[in-house]
XYZ file of C-alpha atoms in Angstrom:
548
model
C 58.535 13.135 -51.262
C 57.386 10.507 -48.797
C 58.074 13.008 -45.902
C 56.019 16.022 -47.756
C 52.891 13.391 -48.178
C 52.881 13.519 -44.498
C 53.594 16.338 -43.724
C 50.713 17.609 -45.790
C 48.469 14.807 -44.110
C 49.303 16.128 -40.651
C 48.008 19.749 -41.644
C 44.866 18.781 -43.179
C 42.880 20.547 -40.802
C 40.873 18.383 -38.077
C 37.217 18.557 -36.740
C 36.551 18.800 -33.315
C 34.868 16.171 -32.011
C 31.410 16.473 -29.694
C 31.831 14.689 -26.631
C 29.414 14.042 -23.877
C 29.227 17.007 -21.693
C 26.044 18.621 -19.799
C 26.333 22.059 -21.967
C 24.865 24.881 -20.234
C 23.283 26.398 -22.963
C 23.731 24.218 -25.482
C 21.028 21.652 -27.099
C 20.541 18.674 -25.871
C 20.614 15.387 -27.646
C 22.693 13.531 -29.389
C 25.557 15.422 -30.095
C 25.210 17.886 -26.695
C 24.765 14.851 -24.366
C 21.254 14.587 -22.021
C 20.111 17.330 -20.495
C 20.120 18.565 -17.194
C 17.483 21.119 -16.294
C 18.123 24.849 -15.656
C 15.001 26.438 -15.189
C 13.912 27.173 -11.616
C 10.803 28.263 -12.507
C 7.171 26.435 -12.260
C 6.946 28.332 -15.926
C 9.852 30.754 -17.645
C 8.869 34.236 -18.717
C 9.368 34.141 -22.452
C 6.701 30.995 -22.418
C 4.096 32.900 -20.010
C 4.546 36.124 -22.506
C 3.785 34.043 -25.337
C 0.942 32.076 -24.740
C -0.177 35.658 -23.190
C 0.098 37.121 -26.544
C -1.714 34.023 -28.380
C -4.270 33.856 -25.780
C -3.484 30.517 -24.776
C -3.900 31.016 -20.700
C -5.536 29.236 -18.523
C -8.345 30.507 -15.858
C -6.272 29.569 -13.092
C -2.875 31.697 -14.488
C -5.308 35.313 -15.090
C -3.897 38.186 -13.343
C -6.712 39.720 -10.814
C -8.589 41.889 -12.949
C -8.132 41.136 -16.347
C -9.855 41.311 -18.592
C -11.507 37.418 -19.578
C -11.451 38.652 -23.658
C -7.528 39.483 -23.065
C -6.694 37.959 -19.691
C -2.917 38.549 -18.497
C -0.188 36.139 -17.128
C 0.149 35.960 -13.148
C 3.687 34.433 -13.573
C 3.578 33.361 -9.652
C 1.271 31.194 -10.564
C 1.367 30.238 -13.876
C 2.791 26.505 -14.998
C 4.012 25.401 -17.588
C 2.049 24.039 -20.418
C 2.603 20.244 -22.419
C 3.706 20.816 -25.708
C 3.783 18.020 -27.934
C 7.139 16.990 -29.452
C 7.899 16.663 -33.149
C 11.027 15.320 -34.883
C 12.595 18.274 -35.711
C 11.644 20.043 -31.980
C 14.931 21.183 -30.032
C 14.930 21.242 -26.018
C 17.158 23.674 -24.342
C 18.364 23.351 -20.696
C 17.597 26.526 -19.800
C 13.471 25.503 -21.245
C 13.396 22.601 -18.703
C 12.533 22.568 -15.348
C 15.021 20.954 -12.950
C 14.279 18.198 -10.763
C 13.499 20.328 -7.601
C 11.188 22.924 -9.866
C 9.272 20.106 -10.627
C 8.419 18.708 -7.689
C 7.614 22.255 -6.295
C 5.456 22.035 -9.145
C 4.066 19.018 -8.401
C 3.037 20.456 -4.653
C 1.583 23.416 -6.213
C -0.695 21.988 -8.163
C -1.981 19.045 -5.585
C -2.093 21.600 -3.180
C -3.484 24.656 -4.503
C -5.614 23.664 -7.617
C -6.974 20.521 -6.577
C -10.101 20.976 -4.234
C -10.210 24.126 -6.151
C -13.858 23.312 -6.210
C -14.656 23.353 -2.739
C -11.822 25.719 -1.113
C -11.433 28.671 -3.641
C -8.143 30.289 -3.348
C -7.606 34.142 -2.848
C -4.287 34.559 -5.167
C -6.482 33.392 -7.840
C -8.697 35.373 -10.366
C -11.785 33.107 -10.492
C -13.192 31.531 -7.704
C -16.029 29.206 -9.170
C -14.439 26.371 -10.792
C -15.974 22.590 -11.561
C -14.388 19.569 -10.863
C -13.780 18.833 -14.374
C -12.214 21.912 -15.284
C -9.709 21.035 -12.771
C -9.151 18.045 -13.731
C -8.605 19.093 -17.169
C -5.683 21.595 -16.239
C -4.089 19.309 -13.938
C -3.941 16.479 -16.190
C -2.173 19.124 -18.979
C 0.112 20.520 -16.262
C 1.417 17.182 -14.772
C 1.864 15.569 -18.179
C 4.023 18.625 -18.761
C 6.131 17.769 -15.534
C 6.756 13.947 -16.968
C 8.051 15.340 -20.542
C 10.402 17.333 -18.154
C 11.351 15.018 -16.115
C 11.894 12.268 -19.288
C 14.028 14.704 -20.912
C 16.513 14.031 -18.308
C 16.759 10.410 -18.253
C 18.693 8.364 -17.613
C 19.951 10.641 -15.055
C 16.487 11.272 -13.563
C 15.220 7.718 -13.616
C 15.816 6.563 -10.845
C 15.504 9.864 -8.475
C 12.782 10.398 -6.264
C 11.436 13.089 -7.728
C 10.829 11.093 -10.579
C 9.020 8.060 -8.854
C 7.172 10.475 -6.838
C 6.057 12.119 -9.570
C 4.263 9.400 -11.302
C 3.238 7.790 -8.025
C 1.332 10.840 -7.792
C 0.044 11.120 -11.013
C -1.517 7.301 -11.011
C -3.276 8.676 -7.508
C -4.414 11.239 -8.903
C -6.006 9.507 -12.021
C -7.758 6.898 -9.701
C -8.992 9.185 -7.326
C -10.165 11.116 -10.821
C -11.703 8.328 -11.784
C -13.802 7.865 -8.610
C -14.944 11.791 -8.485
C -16.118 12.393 -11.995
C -17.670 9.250 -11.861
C -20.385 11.262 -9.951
C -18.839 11.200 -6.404
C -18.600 14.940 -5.697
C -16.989 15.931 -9.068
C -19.902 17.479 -10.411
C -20.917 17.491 -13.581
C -19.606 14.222 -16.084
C -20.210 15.501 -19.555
C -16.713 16.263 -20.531
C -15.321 13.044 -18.221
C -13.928 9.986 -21.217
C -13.304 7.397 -18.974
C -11.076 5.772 -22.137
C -8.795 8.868 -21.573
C -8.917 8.468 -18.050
C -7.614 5.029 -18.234
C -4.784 6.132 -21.800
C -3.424 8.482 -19.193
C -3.135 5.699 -16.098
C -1.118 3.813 -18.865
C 1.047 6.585 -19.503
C 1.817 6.927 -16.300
C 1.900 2.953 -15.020
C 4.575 2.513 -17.627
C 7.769 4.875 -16.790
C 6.752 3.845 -13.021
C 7.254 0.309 -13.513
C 10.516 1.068 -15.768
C 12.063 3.458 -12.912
C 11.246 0.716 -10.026
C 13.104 -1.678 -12.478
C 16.104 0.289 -12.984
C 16.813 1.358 -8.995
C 16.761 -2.388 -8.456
C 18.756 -3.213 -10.815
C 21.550 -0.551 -10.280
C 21.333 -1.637 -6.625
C 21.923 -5.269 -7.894
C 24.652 -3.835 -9.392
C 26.490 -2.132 -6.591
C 26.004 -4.892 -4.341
C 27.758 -7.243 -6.963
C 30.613 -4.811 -7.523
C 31.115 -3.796 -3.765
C 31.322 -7.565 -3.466
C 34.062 -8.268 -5.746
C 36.092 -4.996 -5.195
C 35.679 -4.987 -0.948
C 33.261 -1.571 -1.245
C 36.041 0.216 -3.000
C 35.475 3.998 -3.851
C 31.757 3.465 -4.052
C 30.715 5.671 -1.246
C 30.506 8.661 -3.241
C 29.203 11.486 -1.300
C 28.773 13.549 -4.352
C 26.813 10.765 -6.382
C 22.772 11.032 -7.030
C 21.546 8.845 -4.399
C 18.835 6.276 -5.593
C 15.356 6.123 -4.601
C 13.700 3.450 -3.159
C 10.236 4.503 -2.933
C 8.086 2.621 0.458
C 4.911 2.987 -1.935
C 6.545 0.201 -4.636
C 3.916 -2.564 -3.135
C 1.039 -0.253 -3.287
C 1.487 0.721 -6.329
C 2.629 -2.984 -8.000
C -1.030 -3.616 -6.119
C -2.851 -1.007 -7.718
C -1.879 -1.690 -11.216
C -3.101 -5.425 -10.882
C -6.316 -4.458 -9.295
C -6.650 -1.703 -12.683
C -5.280 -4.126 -15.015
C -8.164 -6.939 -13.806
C -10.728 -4.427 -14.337
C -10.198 -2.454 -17.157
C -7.519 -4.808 -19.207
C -7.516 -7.995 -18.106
C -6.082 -9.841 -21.145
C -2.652 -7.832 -20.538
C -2.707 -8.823 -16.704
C -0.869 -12.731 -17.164
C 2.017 -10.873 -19.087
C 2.684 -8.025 -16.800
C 2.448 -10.848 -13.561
C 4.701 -12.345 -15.597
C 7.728 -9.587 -15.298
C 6.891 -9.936 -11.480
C 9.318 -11.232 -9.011
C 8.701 -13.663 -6.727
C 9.730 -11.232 -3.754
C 6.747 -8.745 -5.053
C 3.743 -11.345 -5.635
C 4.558 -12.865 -2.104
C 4.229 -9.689 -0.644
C 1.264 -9.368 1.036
C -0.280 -5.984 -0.288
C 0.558 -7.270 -3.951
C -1.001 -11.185 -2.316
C -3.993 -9.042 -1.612
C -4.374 -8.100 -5.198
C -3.683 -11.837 -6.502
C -5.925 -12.621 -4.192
C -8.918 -10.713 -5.734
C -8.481 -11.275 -9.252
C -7.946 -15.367 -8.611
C -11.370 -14.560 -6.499
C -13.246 -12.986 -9.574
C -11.567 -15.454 -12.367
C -13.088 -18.541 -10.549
C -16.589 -16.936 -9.957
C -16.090 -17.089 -6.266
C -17.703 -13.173 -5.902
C -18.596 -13.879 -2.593
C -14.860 -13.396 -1.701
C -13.879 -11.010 -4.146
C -17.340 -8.865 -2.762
C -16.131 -9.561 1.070
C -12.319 -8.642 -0.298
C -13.798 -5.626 -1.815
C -15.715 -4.282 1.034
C -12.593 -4.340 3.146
C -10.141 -2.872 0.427
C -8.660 0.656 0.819
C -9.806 3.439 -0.798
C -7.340 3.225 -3.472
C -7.818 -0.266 -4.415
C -11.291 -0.173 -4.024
C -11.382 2.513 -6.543
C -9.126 0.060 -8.818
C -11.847 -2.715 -8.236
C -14.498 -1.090 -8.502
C -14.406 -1.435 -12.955
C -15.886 -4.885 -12.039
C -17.762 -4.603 -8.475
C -21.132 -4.142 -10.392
C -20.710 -7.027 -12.653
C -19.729 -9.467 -9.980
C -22.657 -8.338 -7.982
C -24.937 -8.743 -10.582
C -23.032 -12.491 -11.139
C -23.408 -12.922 -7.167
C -27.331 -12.132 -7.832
C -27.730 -14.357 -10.420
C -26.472 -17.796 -8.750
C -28.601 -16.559 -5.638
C -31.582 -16.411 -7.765
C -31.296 -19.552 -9.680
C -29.974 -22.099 -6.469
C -33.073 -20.604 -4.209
C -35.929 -23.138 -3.871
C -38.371 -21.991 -6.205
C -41.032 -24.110 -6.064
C -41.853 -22.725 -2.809
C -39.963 -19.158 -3.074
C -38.351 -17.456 -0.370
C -37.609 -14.198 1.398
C -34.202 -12.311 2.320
C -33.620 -9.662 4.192
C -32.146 -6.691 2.316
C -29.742 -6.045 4.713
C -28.349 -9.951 3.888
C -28.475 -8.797 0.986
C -26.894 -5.458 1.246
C -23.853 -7.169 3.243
C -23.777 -9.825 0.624
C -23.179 -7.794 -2.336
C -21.121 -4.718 -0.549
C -23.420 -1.955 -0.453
C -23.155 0.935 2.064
C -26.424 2.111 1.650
C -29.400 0.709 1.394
C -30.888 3.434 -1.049
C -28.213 1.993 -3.753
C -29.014 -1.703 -2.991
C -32.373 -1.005 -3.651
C -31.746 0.639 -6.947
C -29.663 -1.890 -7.803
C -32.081 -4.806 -7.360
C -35.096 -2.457 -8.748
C -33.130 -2.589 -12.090
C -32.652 -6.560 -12.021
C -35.897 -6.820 -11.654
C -36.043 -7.717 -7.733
C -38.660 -6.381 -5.390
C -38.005 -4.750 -2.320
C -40.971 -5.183 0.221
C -40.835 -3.527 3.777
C -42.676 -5.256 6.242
C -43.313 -3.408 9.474
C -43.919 -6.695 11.083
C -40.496 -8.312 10.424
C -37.840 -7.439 13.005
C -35.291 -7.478 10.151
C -36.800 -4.336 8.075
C -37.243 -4.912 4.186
C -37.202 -8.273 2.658
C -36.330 -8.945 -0.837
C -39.135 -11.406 -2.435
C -37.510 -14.497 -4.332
C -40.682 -15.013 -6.459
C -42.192 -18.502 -6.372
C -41.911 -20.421 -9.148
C -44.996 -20.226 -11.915
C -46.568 -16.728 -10.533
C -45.876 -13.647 -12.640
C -43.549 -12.267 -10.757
C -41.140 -15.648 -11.866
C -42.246 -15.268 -15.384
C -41.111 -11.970 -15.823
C -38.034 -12.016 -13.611
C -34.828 -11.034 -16.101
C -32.612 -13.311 -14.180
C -34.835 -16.186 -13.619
C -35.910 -16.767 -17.526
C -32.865 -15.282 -19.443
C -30.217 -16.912 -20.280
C -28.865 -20.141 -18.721
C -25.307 -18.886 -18.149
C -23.228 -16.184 -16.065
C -24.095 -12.741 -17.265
C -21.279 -10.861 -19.337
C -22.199 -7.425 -19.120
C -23.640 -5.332 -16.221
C -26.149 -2.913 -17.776
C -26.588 -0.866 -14.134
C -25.874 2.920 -14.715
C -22.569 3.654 -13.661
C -21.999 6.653 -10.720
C -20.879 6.820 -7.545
C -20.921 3.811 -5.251
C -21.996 4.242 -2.245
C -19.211 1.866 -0.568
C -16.512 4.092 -2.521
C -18.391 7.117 -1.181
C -18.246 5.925 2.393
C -14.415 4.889 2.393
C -13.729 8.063 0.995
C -15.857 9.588 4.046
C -14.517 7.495 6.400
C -10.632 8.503 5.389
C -10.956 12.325 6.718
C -8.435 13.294 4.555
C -8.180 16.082 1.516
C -7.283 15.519 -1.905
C -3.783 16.181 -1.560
C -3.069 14.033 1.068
C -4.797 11.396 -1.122
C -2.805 11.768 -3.734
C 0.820 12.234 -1.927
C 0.051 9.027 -0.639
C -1.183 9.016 2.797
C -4.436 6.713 2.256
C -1.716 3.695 0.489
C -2.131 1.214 2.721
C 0.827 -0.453 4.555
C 2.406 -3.843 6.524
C 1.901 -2.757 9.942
C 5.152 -5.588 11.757
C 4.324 -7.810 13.647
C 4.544 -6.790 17.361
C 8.017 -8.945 18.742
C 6.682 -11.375 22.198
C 8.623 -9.836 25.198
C 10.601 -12.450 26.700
C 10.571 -12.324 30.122
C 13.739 -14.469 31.750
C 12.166 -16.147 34.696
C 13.938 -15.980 37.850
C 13.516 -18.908 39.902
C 11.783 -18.001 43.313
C 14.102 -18.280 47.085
C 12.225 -18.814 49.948
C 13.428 -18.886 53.047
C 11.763 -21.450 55.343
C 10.261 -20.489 58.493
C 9.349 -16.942 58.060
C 6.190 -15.755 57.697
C 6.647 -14.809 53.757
C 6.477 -18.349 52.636
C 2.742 -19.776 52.931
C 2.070 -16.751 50.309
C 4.751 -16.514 48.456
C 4.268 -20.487 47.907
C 0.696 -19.847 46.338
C 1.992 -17.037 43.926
C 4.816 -18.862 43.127
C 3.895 -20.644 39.317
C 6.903 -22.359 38.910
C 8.058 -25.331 42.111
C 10.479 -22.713 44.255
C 13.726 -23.872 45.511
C 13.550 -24.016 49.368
C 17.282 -23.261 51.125
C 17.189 -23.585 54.947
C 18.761 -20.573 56.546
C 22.034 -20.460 58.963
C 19.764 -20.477 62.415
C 17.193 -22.864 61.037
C 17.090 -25.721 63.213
C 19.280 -29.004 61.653
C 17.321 -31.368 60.829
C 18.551 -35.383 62.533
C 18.338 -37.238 59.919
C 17.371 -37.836 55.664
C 15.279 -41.071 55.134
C 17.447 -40.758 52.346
C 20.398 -41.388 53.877
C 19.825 -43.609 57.073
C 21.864 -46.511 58.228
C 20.482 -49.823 58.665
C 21.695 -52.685 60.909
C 23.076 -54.031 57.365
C 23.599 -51.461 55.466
C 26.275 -51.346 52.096
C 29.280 -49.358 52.460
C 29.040 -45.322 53.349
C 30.166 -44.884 49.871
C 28.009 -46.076 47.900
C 24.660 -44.850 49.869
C 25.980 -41.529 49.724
C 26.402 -41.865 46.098
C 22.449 -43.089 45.645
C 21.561 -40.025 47.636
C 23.190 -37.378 45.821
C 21.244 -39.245 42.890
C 18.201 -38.833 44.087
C 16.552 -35.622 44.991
C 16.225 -33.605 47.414
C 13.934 -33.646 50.114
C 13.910 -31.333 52.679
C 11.183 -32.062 56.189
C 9.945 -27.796 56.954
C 9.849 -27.655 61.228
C 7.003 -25.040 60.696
C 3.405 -26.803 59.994
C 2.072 -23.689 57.952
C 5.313 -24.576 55.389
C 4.602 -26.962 52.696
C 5.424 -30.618 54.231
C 7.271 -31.988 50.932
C 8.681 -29.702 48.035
C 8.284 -31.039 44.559
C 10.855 -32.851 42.991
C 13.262 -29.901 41.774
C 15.528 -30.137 37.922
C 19.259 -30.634 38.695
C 20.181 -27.292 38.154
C 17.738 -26.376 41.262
C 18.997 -29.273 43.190
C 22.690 -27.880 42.983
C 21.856 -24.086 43.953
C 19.917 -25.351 46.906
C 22.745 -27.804 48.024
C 25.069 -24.972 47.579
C 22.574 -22.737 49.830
C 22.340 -25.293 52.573
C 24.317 -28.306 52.613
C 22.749 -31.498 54.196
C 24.760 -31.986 57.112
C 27.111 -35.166 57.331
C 25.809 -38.496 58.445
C 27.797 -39.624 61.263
């Protein structure tokens, strides 16, 4: 009986269990494992056909003639769209785009779409686009490459089309930022700068986590090659980690954005910082500038401004118009006033970073400054610091409001002109903006040549040695050649009536050196007093001749 209970346990019949395996056309999750993208495609058919059918296309996927009331899918350039996820939403392999697919994505788009406005493509069906509309799509689009690419964590994470990919989507927010702002974006109707920014936090975050996590699994290896002698860890078929040459850029970027537009968060995230990253001069550059604005010194965060990269600038730039407007006010209020004064508004325009002098003189127009331009002065416009008592004082905003630094610059926010000019000044398109070739880099230091100086052999008695002598910059060493006459005798060396034993004076002489009498009267009559290493060489070249 004990047997049979047994026996009927062992065929009870048994559940398979799910294990981890990359299914090919399973669903991933839990039980299926992560997934691993199958679809080659920028978009797959069945999604193109049904947002065809429900009318959900954008401009930029229309087939050429179509009509706009029922517009058809160009699949070669359609993308796929973001879809936002719900509990109960199931993601197939064969639905997500693999890593290369996105990427190629990712160069479509920055490539093709983005100075849509100002280089209309032919494979397209409209040709007249706004800046906004573009940046509308590609905001959609990209978003729809992270979901992809975060579907395949933890695999993905630390790839480089992953970093990549949100390196280039934080470019391309900033640079956003700065063109709808009234650069050469057009019209800013649609533009919410607070969506601008949500996205740039969207993005900052899985950047910062995938930097994190390709240190840390290089930590890793370096502590296990240690302690088992590099033991099967070259594996030629294993994903090879990223480590992205833009890290510092971008660790600088987010400080510069997190100073501007959410300062209160900035201590924490310094905070998570290694010491290796804030010491490193790009990211010092940032510390720099946000140390410069938090102790009112706006002279040096203006100066540091002026000579930022585009980029940073652009991250900077959520504060440049308050600090000049704080810059303003302590120039205002420390200027002698019973007496008044004059400045020149290029000072002033240097002062303050401006690049043109139209949008300094807006600037101080709206502060209530006057601009006068006297032919006269050799300096061009002046700005008037109004003596105290006349009505220009009394109805100055920054001489008689409040006795404290302003909080809040009221200036109208577009495009600044020293954002405009760096932009200018770059010569580069959109795309290469935003696959990083304006981040700015640690040129090395150039390595000193060291040049082993030879000392210099001249022969006495030829005619080579007057010149050589003046060229030489170091005191040559002088050997007498075979047919050079002997010379009688060395002061050194001669014998007195009373003299101490040969012995000993021969001794004293080697001590002392050398001193050789040149026959010829161009040659030098005495050669300086040579280091022993010299002495040696030119004792081997020529030996003194005995004493007799």
């Amino acid at each position: 009986q004990r047997a049979a209970r047994f026996q009927s346990h062992l065929e009870i019949e048994r559940k398979p269990v799910h294990m981890v395996s990359f299914n090919d056309d399973g669903v991933g999750g839990l039980d299926g494992g992560p997934i691993i993208g199958e679809l080659t495609e920028m978009c797959s058919r069945a999604e193109a056909k049904e947002r065809e059918m429900t009318r959900q296309l954008d401009k930029f996927e229309w087939k050429h003639g179509t009509d706009p009331r029922h517009p058809e899918v160009n699949l070669a350039v359609a993308t796929k769209k973001y879809q936002r996820s719900s509990a109960d939403k199931a993601y197939r392999s064969q639905d997500v785009r693999s890593l290369d697919a996105c990427w190629r994505t990712m160069q479509f788009l920055m490539s093709q779409i983005l100075d849509f406005d100002r280089c209309p493509k032919p494979a397209f069906a409209v040709q007249v686009v706004p800046y906004i509309d573009i940046y509308s799509y590609l905001r959609d689009r990209t978003r729809a490459v992270r979901v992809d690419l975060h579907l395949q964590q933890p695999r993905s994470t630390t790839q480089r089309t992953f970093v990549e990919t949100h390196e280039c989507c934080l470019r391309f927010e900033m640079m956003s930022l700065f063109l709808l702002a009234g650069g050469s974006g057009g019209s800013t109707e649609k533009y919410d700068e607070k969506l601008g920014l949500k996205a740039i936090s969207q993005t900052i975050e899985p950047l910062l986590n995938a930097y994190q996590a390709v240190h840390d699994k290089q930590l890793a290896k370096s502590i296990l090659a240690e302690a088992m002698g590099d033991f099967c860890l070259d594996d030629p078929d294993a994903d090879q980690d990223y480590v992205s040459p833009y890290e510092m850029a971008a660790h600088r970027y987010i400080i510069l954005l997190l100073m501007s537009f959410s300062p209160e968060e900035l201590q924490s995230h310094m905070a998570k910082l290694s010491r290796e990253t804030l010491s490193h001069p790009l990211v010092s550059f940032a510390i720099q500038g946000y140390a410069a604005f938090r102790t009112d010194d706006y002279g040096r965060f203006l100066r540091l401004y002026r000579n930022a990269d585009f980029l940073s600038a652009v991250a900077m730039a959520g504060v440049v118009d308050l600090a000049r407007l704080r810059a303003l006010w302590l120039l205002v209020r420390t200027y002698p006033q019973p007496v008044g004064d004059k400045v020149q508004l290029s000072r002033i325009s240097s002062v303050l970073a401006f690049a043109s002098e139209v949008h300094a003189r807006s600037f101080l127009a709206f502060h209530g400054m006057r601009v006068v331009d006297e032919p006269a002065s050799k300096g061009g416009p002046v700005v008037i610091l109004p003596k105290k008592g006349t009505p220009e004082a009394l109805q100055n905003p920054l001489l008689n409001g409040p006795n404290r630094l302003p909080e809040k610059c009221e200036f109208p926010k577009g495009a600044d002109s020293m954002l405009i000019a760096k932009f200018q000044e770059l010569g580069m398109s959109r795309a290469d903006i935003v696959l990083g070739a304006a981040d700015p880099v640690v040129e090395p230091e150039p390595v000193p040549m060291v040049v082993e100086e030879t000392p210099l052999v001249i022969a006495v008695g030829t005619d080579e040695a007057p010149q050589a002598m003046e060229l030489a910059t170091e005191p040559p060493v002088i050997a007498l050649p075979a047919e050079a006459p002997a010379v009688a005798e060395a002061p050194a060396v001669a014998e007195a009536p009373h003299a101490e034993p040969r012995e000993a004076e021969r001794a004293e002489a080697e001590a002392l050196p050398m001193q050789v009498e040149a026959p010829s009267p161009q040659a030098p009559a005495e050669a300086p007093a040579e280091a022993e290493p010299q002495a040696e060489r030119a004792t081997a070249a020529a030996p003194l001749p005995q004493a007799e």
